[in-house]
mmCIF file of C-alpha atoms in Angstrom:
data_model
loop_
_atom_site.group_PDB
_atom_site.id
_atom_site.type_symbol
_atom_site.label_atom_id
_atom_site.label_comp_id
_atom_site.label_asym_id
_atom_site.label_seq_id
_atom_site.Cartn_x
_atom_site.Cartn_y
_atom_site.Cartn_z
ATOM 1 C CA MET A 632 207.153 183.868 42.090
ATOM 2 C CA LEU A 633 204.314 183.116 39.647
ATOM 3 C CA LEU A 634 204.392 179.609 38.172
ATOM 4 C CA ALA A 635 202.813 179.935 34.738
ATOM 5 C CA GLY A 636 204.256 177.065 32.744
ATOM 6 C CA GLY A 637 201.558 174.404 32.896
ATOM 7 C CA LYS A 638 200.245 172.780 29.727
ATOM 8 C CA GLY A 639 196.817 171.930 31.115
ATOM 9 C CA SER A 640 196.438 168.700 29.162
ATOM 10 C CA ARG A 641 192.927 168.058 30.564
ATOM 11 C CA LEU A 642 191.715 171.099 28.602
ATOM 12 C CA HIS A 643 192.571 169.097 25.474
ATOM 13 C CA ASP A 644 192.212 171.137 22.270
ATOM 14 C CA LEU A 645 192.167 174.476 24.126
ATOM 15 C CA THR A 646 195.765 173.957 25.228
ATOM 16 C CA ALA A 647 197.151 172.240 22.154
ATOM 17 C CA ALA A 648 199.106 175.412 21.351
ATOM 18 C CA GLU A 649 198.554 177.554 24.482
ATOM 19 C CA SER A 650 199.534 177.137 28.110
ATOM 20 C CA LYS A 651 196.715 176.750 30.615
ATOM 21 C CA PRO A 652 197.281 180.212 32.202
ATOM 22 C CA ALA A 653 196.924 181.787 28.738
ATOM 23 C CA VAL A 654 193.472 180.283 28.045
ATOM 24 C CA HIS A 655 190.782 182.938 27.655
ATOM 25 C CA PHE A 656 188.302 183.427 30.487
ATOM 26 C CA ALA A 657 185.263 185.736 30.623
ATOM 27 C CA GLY A 658 185.775 187.337 27.239
ATOM 28 C CA ARG A 659 189.279 188.463 26.324
ATOM 29 C CA ASN A 660 190.678 188.089 29.835
ATOM 30 C CA ARG A 661 192.999 185.142 30.450
ATOM 31 C CA ILE A 662 193.150 182.770 33.416
ATOM 32 C CA VAL A 663 196.488 184.259 34.527
ATOM 33 C CA ASP A 664 194.837 187.670 34.946
ATOM 34 C CA PHE A 665 193.181 186.566 38.184
ATOM 35 C CA ALA A 666 196.509 185.894 39.898
ATOM 36 C CA MET A 667 197.927 189.092 38.404
ATOM 37 C CA ALA A 668 194.979 191.151 39.663
ATOM 38 C CA ASN A 669 195.539 189.686 43.134
ATOM 39 C CA VAL A 670 199.252 190.554 43.000
ATOM 40 C CA VAL A 671 198.551 194.160 42.047
ATOM 41 C CA ARG A 672 195.759 194.652 44.599
ATOM 42 C CA SER A 673 197.990 193.174 47.308
ATOM 43 C CA GLY A 674 200.623 195.834 46.633
ATOM 44 C CA LEU A 675 203.374 193.433 45.555
ATOM 45 C CA ASP A 676 205.857 195.186 43.291
ATOM 46 C CA ARG A 677 208.482 192.517 42.560
ATOM 47 C CA LEU A 678 207.384 189.507 40.531
ATOM 48 C CA ILE A 679 209.168 186.690 38.723
ATOM 49 C CA VAL A 680 207.015 184.793 36.198
ATOM 50 C CA ALA A 681 208.232 181.306 35.251
ATOM 51 C CA THR A 682 206.804 180.184 31.907
ATOM 52 C CA GLN A 683 207.441 176.928 30.109
ATOM 53 C CA PHE A 684 204.910 175.408 27.701
ATOM 54 C CA ALA A 685 204.000 177.650 24.716
ATOM 55 C CA PRO A 686 205.178 180.814 26.511
ATOM 56 C CA ARG A 687 204.862 183.367 23.721
ATOM 57 C CA THR A 688 201.301 184.460 24.510
ATOM 58 C CA LEU A 689 202.125 185.160 28.156
ATOM 59 C CA HIS A 690 205.342 186.978 27.277
ATOM 60 C CA ASP A 691 203.290 189.279 25.053
ATOM 61 C CA HIS A 692 200.203 189.570 27.249
ATOM 62 C CA LEU A 693 201.626 190.145 30.730
ATOM 63 C CA PRO A 694 203.776 193.202 29.986
ATOM 64 C CA ALA A 695 201.051 194.745 27.822
ATOM 65 C CA ARG A 696 198.250 194.173 30.344
ATOM 66 C CA TRP A 697 200.083 194.494 33.663
ATOM 67 C CA GLY A 698 203.469 196.086 33.021
ATOM 68 C CA GLN A 699 202.339 199.573 34.045
ATOM 69 C CA HIS A 700 201.814 198.341 37.620
ATOM 70 C CA PHE A 701 205.504 197.540 38.092
ATOM 71 C CA ALA A 702 208.591 199.714 38.059
ATOM 72 C CA ARG A 703 211.158 198.933 35.395
ATOM 73 C CA GLY A 704 212.598 195.515 36.191
ATOM 74 C CA GLY A 705 209.870 194.836 38.757
ATOM 75 C CA MET A 706 208.307 192.076 36.657
ATOM 76 C CA VAL A 707 210.725 189.533 35.186
ATOM 77 C CA LEU A 708 209.556 186.846 32.733
ATOM 78 C CA ARG A 709 211.687 183.703 32.544
ATOM 79 C CA ASP A 710 211.221 181.255 29.667
ATOM 80 C CA GLY A 711 211.890 177.748 30.991
ATOM 81 C CA ARG A 712 211.043 175.637 27.959
ATOM 82 C CA ASP A 713 212.457 172.113 28.308
ATOM 83 C CA ARG A 714 214.198 173.030 31.583
ATOM 84 C CA TYR A 715 211.827 172.955 34.563
ATOM 85 C CA GLN A 716 211.239 169.504 36.028
ATOM 86 C CA GLY A 717 208.574 170.598 38.506
ATOM 87 C CA THR A 718 207.299 173.502 40.585
ATOM 88 C CA ALA A 719 210.201 173.491 43.033
ATOM 89 C CA ASP A 720 212.708 173.123 40.218
ATOM 90 C CA ALA A 721 211.281 176.223 38.528
ATOM 91 C CA VAL A 722 211.978 178.227 41.688
ATOM 92 C CA ARG A 723 215.439 176.709 42.060
ATOM 93 C CA ARG A 724 216.408 177.653 38.504
ATOM 94 C CA ASN A 725 215.327 181.251 39.101
ATOM 95 C CA TRP A 726 216.964 181.656 42.480
ATOM 96 C CA ASP A 727 219.439 184.193 41.119
ATOM 97 C CA HIS A 728 216.574 186.673 40.627
ATOM 98 C CA ILE A 729 215.040 185.806 43.995
ATOM 99 C CA GLY A 730 218.390 186.370 45.707
ATOM 100 C CA ASP A 731 218.710 189.764 44.022
ATOM 101 C CA CYS A 732 215.527 190.857 45.804
ATOM 102 C CA ASP A 733 217.116 190.185 49.226
ATOM 103 C CA ALA A 734 213.675 189.276 50.620
ATOM 104 C CA ASP A 735 212.940 187.514 53.914
ATOM 105 C CA GLN A 736 209.925 185.679 52.475
ATOM 106 C CA VAL A 737 209.053 184.239 49.072
ATOM 107 C CA LEU A 738 205.418 184.002 47.933
ATOM 108 C CA VAL A 739 204.858 181.241 45.364
ATOM 109 C CA LEU A 740 201.677 181.428 43.291
ATOM 110 C CA ALA A 741 199.930 179.248 40.731
ATOM 111 C CA ALA A 742 198.869 181.113 37.578
ATOM 112 C CA ASP A 743 195.995 178.847 36.550
ATOM 113 C CA HIS A 744 193.292 179.286 39.203
ATOM 114 C CA ILE A 745 190.201 181.523 39.365
ATOM 115 C CA TYR A 746 189.982 183.253 42.741
ATOM 116 C CA ASP A 747 190.011 186.584 44.563
ATOM 117 C CA MET A 748 192.524 186.981 47.387
ATOM 118 C CA ASP A 749 194.495 189.662 49.199
ATOM 119 C CA TYR A 750 197.889 188.115 49.878
ATOM 120 C CA GLY A 751 198.664 190.646 52.622
ATOM 121 C CA PRO A 752 196.826 188.820 55.456
ATOM 122 C CA LEU A 753 198.345 185.516 54.309
ATOM 123 C CA ILE A 754 201.862 186.957 54.540
ATOM 124 C CA ALA A 755 201.092 188.561 57.926
ATOM 125 C CA ALA A 756 199.743 185.260 59.275
ATOM 126 C CA HIS A 757 202.872 183.480 58.082
ATOM 127 C CA ARG A 758 205.164 185.966 59.789
ATOM 128 C CA ALA A 759 203.202 185.665 63.025
ATOM 129 C CA SER A 760 203.249 181.851 62.992
ATOM 130 C CA GLY A 761 207.008 181.358 62.989
ATOM 131 C CA ALA A 762 206.570 178.571 60.428
ATOM 132 C CA ALA A 763 209.001 177.846 57.620
ATOM 133 C CA VAL A 764 206.122 177.625 55.154
ATOM 134 C CA THR A 765 202.456 178.576 55.194
ATOM 135 C CA VAL A 766 200.072 176.903 52.753
ATOM 136 C CA ALA A 767 196.900 178.690 51.656
ATOM 137 C CA VAL A 768 193.972 176.268 51.840
ATOM 138 C CA ASP A 769 190.321 176.065 50.919
ATOM 139 C CA VAL A 770 187.585 173.573 51.794
ATOM 140 C CA VAL A 771 186.042 171.371 49.089
ATOM 141 C CA ALA A 772 183.611 168.474 49.024
ATOM 142 C CA LEU A 773 185.303 165.231 50.051
ATOM 143 C CA SER A 774 184.215 163.649 46.773
ATOM 144 C CA GLN A 775 186.352 166.191 44.866
ATOM 145 C CA ALA A 776 189.419 166.203 47.126
ATOM 146 C CA SER A 777 191.407 163.429 45.456
ATOM 147 C CA GLY A 778 192.507 165.869 42.767
ATOM 148 C CA PHE A 779 194.291 168.116 45.282
ATOM 149 C CA GLY A 780 196.863 168.130 48.054
ATOM 150 C CA VAL A 781 194.842 167.280 51.181
ATOM 151 C CA MET A 782 195.883 168.166 54.717
ATOM 152 C CA HIS A 783 194.943 167.827 58.362
ATOM 153 C CA THR A 784 195.824 170.480 60.952
ATOM 154 C CA ASP A 785 195.799 170.932 64.697
ATOM 155 C CA PRO A 786 193.570 173.655 66.235
ATOM 156 C CA GLY A 787 196.382 176.197 65.881
ATOM 157 C CA GLY A 788 196.747 175.638 62.149
ATOM 158 C CA ARG A 789 199.918 173.545 62.260
ATOM 159 C CA ILE A 790 199.788 170.967 59.450
ATOM 160 C CA LEU A 791 199.945 167.438 60.851
ATOM 161 C CA SER A 792 199.689 165.533 57.566
ATOM 162 C CA PHE A 793 199.806 166.347 53.865
ATOM 163 C CA LEU A 794 198.809 163.940 51.085
ATOM 164 C CA GLU A 795 199.225 164.887 47.429
ATOM 165 C CA LYS A 796 196.160 163.762 45.393
ATOM 166 C CA PRO A 797 195.251 160.774 47.608
ATOM 167 C CA ALA A 798 192.903 158.119 46.267
ATOM 168 C CA ASP A 799 191.076 158.072 49.616
ATOM 169 C CA PRO A 800 191.306 161.639 50.989
ATOM 170 C CA PRO A 801 190.773 162.202 54.731
ATOM 171 C CA ALA A 802 187.861 164.363 55.865
ATOM 172 C CA ILE A 803 188.045 167.363 58.167
ATOM 173 C CA PRO A 804 187.374 166.166 61.755
ATOM 174 C CA GLY A 805 183.744 166.902 62.544
ATOM 175 C CA GLU A 806 182.973 167.602 58.862
ATOM 176 C CA PRO A 807 182.844 164.136 57.270
ATOM 177 C CA ASP A 808 181.780 165.406 53.845
ATOM 178 C CA LYS A 809 184.548 168.014 53.449
ATOM 179 C CA ALA A 810 188.322 168.153 53.068
ATOM 180 C CA MET A 811 190.963 170.863 53.449
ATOM 181 C CA VAL A 812 193.033 171.234 50.277
ATOM 182 C CA SER A 813 196.060 173.191 49.141
ATOM 183 C CA MET A 814 195.449 176.119 46.790
ATOM 184 C CA GLY A 815 198.978 175.868 45.395
ATOM 185 C CA ILE A 816 199.884 179.138 47.147
ATOM 186 C CA TYR A 817 202.818 179.108 49.569
ATOM 187 C CA VAL A 818 204.736 181.622 51.674
ATOM 188 C CA PHE A 819 208.269 180.439 52.494
ATOM 189 C CA GLU A 820 210.975 181.775 54.694
ATOM 190 C CA ALA A 821 213.569 182.537 52.039
ATOM 191 C CA ALA A 822 216.504 181.087 54.008
ATOM 192 C CA TRP A 823 214.646 177.836 54.708
ATOM 193 C CA LEU A 824 213.525 177.518 51.090
ATOM 194 C CA ARG A 825 217.065 178.075 49.851
ATOM 195 C CA ASP A 826 218.320 175.261 52.072
ATOM 196 C CA ALA A 827 215.436 173.000 50.996
ATOM 197 C CA LEU A 828 216.242 173.546 47.324
ATOM 198 C CA PHE A 829 220.022 173.563 47.440
ATOM 199 C CA GLY A 830 220.867 171.369 50.433
ATOM 200 C CA GLN A 831 223.517 168.728 49.896
ATOM 201 C CA ASP A 832 221.067 165.850 50.204
ATOM 202 C CA THR A 833 218.077 167.342 48.440
ATOM 203 C CA HIS A 834 216.820 166.477 44.980
ATOM 204 C CA ALA A 835 213.345 168.016 45.349
ATOM 205 C CA THR A 836 211.663 169.061 42.123
ATOM 206 C CA ASP A 837 208.047 169.463 43.290
ATOM 207 C CA PHE A 838 206.483 171.375 46.179
ATOM 208 C CA GLY A 839 203.430 169.160 46.641
ATOM 209 C CA HIS A 840 205.229 165.829 46.526
ATOM 210 C CA GLN A 841 208.492 166.700 48.267
ATOM 211 C CA VAL A 842 209.114 170.162 49.750
ATOM 212 C CA ILE A 843 205.829 170.645 51.639
ATOM 213 C CA PRO A 844 205.757 167.058 53.048
ATOM 214 C CA ALA A 845 209.335 167.558 54.285
ATOM 215 C CA ALA A 846 208.306 170.727 56.141
ATOM 216 C CA VAL A 847 205.237 168.967 57.574
ATOM 217 C CA ALA A 848 207.367 166.063 58.816
ATOM 218 C CA LYS A 849 209.515 168.544 60.762
ATOM 219 C CA GLY A 850 206.516 170.415 62.200
ATOM 220 C CA LEU A 851 207.419 173.566 60.241
ATOM 221 C CA ALA A 852 204.296 174.017 58.088
ATOM 222 C CA CYS A 853 201.089 175.950 58.849
ATOM 223 C CA ALA A 854 197.822 176.357 56.970
ATOM 224 C CA TYR A 855 196.028 179.607 56.190
ATOM 225 C CA ARG A 856 192.361 179.244 55.342
ATOM 226 C CA LEU A 857 191.030 181.409 52.494
ATOM 227 C CA PRO A 858 188.750 184.069 54.032
ATOM 228 C CA THR A 859 185.149 184.323 52.923
ATOM 229 C CA GLY A 860 184.153 187.066 50.517
ATOM 230 C CA PRO A 861 181.200 189.479 50.640
ATOM 231 C CA SER A 862 178.839 186.604 49.798
ATOM 232 C CA GLY A 863 179.850 184.742 52.956
ATOM 233 C CA HIS A 864 181.537 182.038 50.886
ATOM 234 C CA THR A 865 184.971 181.464 49.427
ATOM 235 C CA TYR A 866 185.583 181.132 45.706
ATOM 236 C CA TRP A 867 188.612 179.296 44.361
ATOM 237 C CA ARG A 868 188.534 177.029 41.336
ATOM 238 C CA ASP A 869 191.236 175.068 39.590
ATOM 239 C CA VAL A 870 189.783 175.230 36.083
ATOM 240 C CA GLY A 871 191.773 172.210 34.963
ATOM 241 C CA THR A 872 188.980 170.476 33.029
ATOM 242 C CA LEU A 873 186.589 171.575 30.330
ATOM 243 C CA ASP A 874 183.649 171.098 32.691
ATOM 244 C CA ALA A 875 185.291 173.183 35.436
ATOM 245 C CA LEU A 876 186.166 175.912 32.942
ATOM 246 C CA ARG A 877 182.606 176.214 31.644
ATOM 247 C CA ARG A 878 181.060 176.104 35.112
ATOM 248 C CA SER A 879 183.451 178.783 36.392
ATOM 249 C CA HIS A 880 182.434 181.005 33.483
ATOM 250 C CA LEU A 881 178.814 180.631 34.585
ATOM 251 C CA ASP A 882 179.741 181.288 38.227
ATOM 252 C CA PHE A 883 181.474 184.471 37.117
ATOM 253 C CA LEU A 884 178.348 185.534 35.262
ATOM 254 C CA SER A 885 176.087 184.976 38.270
ATOM 255 C CA SER A 886 178.184 186.423 41.079
ATOM 256 C CA HIS A 887 181.440 187.952 39.760
ATOM 257 C CA PRO A 888 183.558 186.140 42.409
ATOM 258 C CA ALA A 889 186.776 187.918 41.428
ATOM 259 C CA ARG A 890 187.165 191.639 40.853
ATOM 260 C CA LEU A 891 188.805 191.574 37.450
ATOM 261 C CA PRO A 892 189.026 194.651 35.211
ATOM 262 C CA ARG A 893 186.645 194.159 32.292
ATOM 263 C CA MET A 894 187.872 193.936 28.702
ATOM 264 C CA SER A 895 184.573 192.718 27.287
ATOM 265 C CA THR A 896 180.881 192.607 28.120
ATOM 266 C CA LEU A 897 179.260 189.482 29.467
ATOM 267 C CA SER A 898 176.967 189.280 26.454
ATOM 268 C CA GLU A 899 179.979 188.680 24.214
ATOM 269 C CA TRP A 900 180.569 185.220 25.605
ATOM 270 C CA TYR A 901 177.421 183.947 27.362
ATOM 271 C CA LEU A 902 175.102 182.136 24.942
ATOM 272 C CA GLY A 903 172.313 180.970 27.214
ATOM 273 C CA ARG A 904 171.452 177.263 27.727
ATOM 274 C CA ASP A 905 174.566 177.213 29.992
ATOM 275 C CA SER A 906 176.913 177.610 27.024
ATOM 276 C CA VAL A 907 179.940 179.849 26.580
ATOM 277 C CA ALA A 908 181.554 181.239 23.416
ATOM 278 C CA MET A 909 185.243 182.128 23.612
ATOM 279 C CA PRO A 910 186.806 185.126 21.792
ATOM 280 C CA GLY A 911 186.410 185.156 18.020
ATOM 281 C CA ALA A 912 183.694 182.488 18.043
ATOM 282 C CA LEU A 913 180.609 183.203 15.935
ATOM 283 C CA VAL A 914 177.351 181.529 16.914
ATOM 284 C CA PRO A 915 174.207 182.255 14.877
ATOM 285 C CA ALA A 916 170.885 182.683 16.628
ATOM 286 C CA SER A 917 169.529 179.607 14.846
ATOM 287 C CA ALA A 918 172.080 177.308 16.555
ATOM 288 C CA ARG A 919 170.923 175.466 19.678
ATOM 289 C CA LEU A 920 173.813 174.669 22.002
ATOM 290 C CA THR A 921 173.361 173.176 25.467
ATOM 291 C CA ARG A 922 176.219 173.084 28.024
ATOM 292 C CA CYS A 923 178.834 173.799 25.360
ATOM 293 C CA LEU A 924 182.189 175.552 25.202
ATOM 294 C CA VAL A 925 182.791 177.072 21.781
ATOM 295 C CA ALA A 926 186.543 177.402 21.234
ATOM 296 C CA PRO A 927 188.175 180.656 20.079
ATOM 297 C CA GLY A 928 187.724 181.429 16.395
ATOM 298 C CA THR A 929 185.079 178.753 15.831
ATOM 299 C CA HIS A 930 182.307 179.568 13.332
ATOM 300 C CA VAL A 931 179.214 177.565 14.239
ATOM 301 C CA PRO A 932 176.972 176.789 11.230
ATOM 302 C CA PRO A 933 173.320 177.875 11.242
ATOM 303 C CA GLY A 934 170.926 175.365 12.750
ATOM 304 C CA LEU A 935 173.573 173.315 14.574
ATOM 305 C CA VAL A 936 172.117 171.401 17.530
ATOM 306 C CA VAL A 937 174.550 170.126 20.181
ATOM 307 C CA GLY A 938 173.836 168.783 23.654
ATOM 308 C CA GLU A 939 170.565 167.000 22.961
ATOM 309 C CA ASP A 940 171.695 163.764 21.303
ATOM 310 C CA ALA A 941 174.606 162.172 23.160
ATOM 311 C CA HIS A 942 175.302 159.629 20.416
ATOM 312 C CA GLU A 943 175.449 162.259 17.681
ATOM 313 C CA ASP A 944 177.541 164.604 19.839
ATOM 314 C CA ALA A 945 180.078 161.836 20.523
ATOM 315 C CA ARG A 946 180.650 161.372 16.778
ATOM 316 C CA TRP A 947 182.024 164.875 16.294
ATOM 317 C CA PHE A 948 182.777 166.668 19.548
ATOM 318 C CA ARG A 949 184.677 166.183 22.807
ATOM 319 C CA ARG A 950 182.703 165.660 26.012
ATOM 320 C CA ASP A 951 183.949 166.169 29.585
ATOM 321 C CA ARG A 952 181.307 165.255 32.165
ATOM 322 C CA ASP A 953 178.462 167.677 31.359
ATOM 323 C CA THR A 954 180.436 169.909 28.983
ATOM 324 C CA ILE A 955 180.854 169.580 25.205
ATOM 325 C CA LEU A 956 183.749 171.315 23.469
ATOM 326 C CA ILE A 957 183.217 172.562 19.908
ATOM 327 C CA THR A 958 186.236 173.601 17.821
ATOM 328 C CA GLN A 959 186.577 174.654 14.202
ATOM 329 C CA ALA A 960 188.583 171.510 13.426
ATOM 330 C CA MET A 961 185.761 169.364 14.804
ATOM 331 C CA LEU A 962 183.188 171.184 12.682
ATOM 332 C CA ASP A 963 185.371 170.872 9.587
ATOM 333 C CA ARG A 964 185.710 167.127 10.173
ATOM 334 C CA ARG A 965 181.960 166.850 10.648
ATOM 335 C CA ASP A 966 181.319 168.668 7.357
ATOM 336 C CA THR A 967 183.740 166.367 5.548
ATOM 337 C CA LEU A 968 182.613 163.021 6.953
ATOM 338 C CA ARG A 969 178.925 163.439 7.675
ATOM 339 C CA VAL A 970 176.701 161.412 5.311
ATOM 340 C CA PRO A 971 174.441 163.883 3.485
ATOM 341 C CA VAL A 972 170.704 163.493 3.835
ATOM 342 C CA SER A 973 169.040 162.700 0.512
ATOM 343 C CA ALA A 974 166.385 165.017 -0.858
ATOM 344 C CA ALA A 975 163.727 162.293 -0.549
ATOM 345 C CA ALA A 976 164.648 161.547 3.054
ATOM 346 C CA ARG A 977 164.713 165.248 3.874
ATOM 347 C CA THR A 978 161.200 165.651 2.474
ATOM 348 C CA ALA A 979 159.979 162.787 4.654
ATOM 349 C CA MET A 980 161.526 164.238 7.837
ATOM 350 C CA PRO A 981 159.365 166.251 10.229
ATOM 351 C CA ARG A 982 160.096 169.987 10.254
ATOM 352 C CA GLN A 983 162.912 170.653 12.729
ATOM 353 C CA ASP A 984 166.379 172.123 13.017
ATOM 354 C CA VAL A 985 168.771 169.837 11.155
ATOM 355 C CA ALA A 986 172.200 169.315 12.709
#
């Protein structure tokens, strides 16, 4: 079950008319393609995709890009606009398709993360544990953990506590600067999940806030730690902010953390000066952009300088931590409202690129 309905409001203009999983990444790939590549490489042949916000792009893209990897009817797309009230509710409302599969386990995936993972060992570990649910986890810096579901486990991997986005996240015992966080990937025993979603006294709509804590309270939840890759490190990023999206692009350039089939060359989107151009963006050589994301279809004017004058940048563009987003609408507004420089003043200015 692939949950692909998120709006991704922290990506601001990039998700004004697109869902977060549909946002372009590394050229003409989309964020959802990472989860899809993992599904295919893991040999999974039955997939339900739950969409919600602005679903049209995904309903066009997924069959065209990935449909050949599934038998007819093996990939089902379900449009949940204005219906799903949370992650667990999306699964509940698609239980008819899950029941048709007659499966013993249900793998629930988030469609908006950048990572490389074989789900086979995760499923095998779940089956061996006897748990009702197994949560895939990664380790992040404690300073970043408040944006995730944070957990503490016993030596055998049984989850002892689970806190969804705590203000003061607990550290891993013996590792005071790190925390163990949920990747939003779960393996459930199908019978247990059915009871958790349809039980007489249940009104659960969200996995992180309700279903997983209920399993933890009963001692029925285990954690599975993401294995390290060839580099000796793990790579999993929730690219939920503009800064995270740009930085993950640069990570992909430097180390290719996920094995994703190429649809474009790296030179099409990497601009240098730690900046990234998204598909359809045109950036002339005379422009000087530092730590920028150039939105799809944006035509940057010659000589534009962004990332060197914080006050000037703030007048026209959107900033998220160290990242500046440039869109065509922002440039159009800048052209309309910017006070022109007089000929006399221009003559008096030192020779330089003029923004």
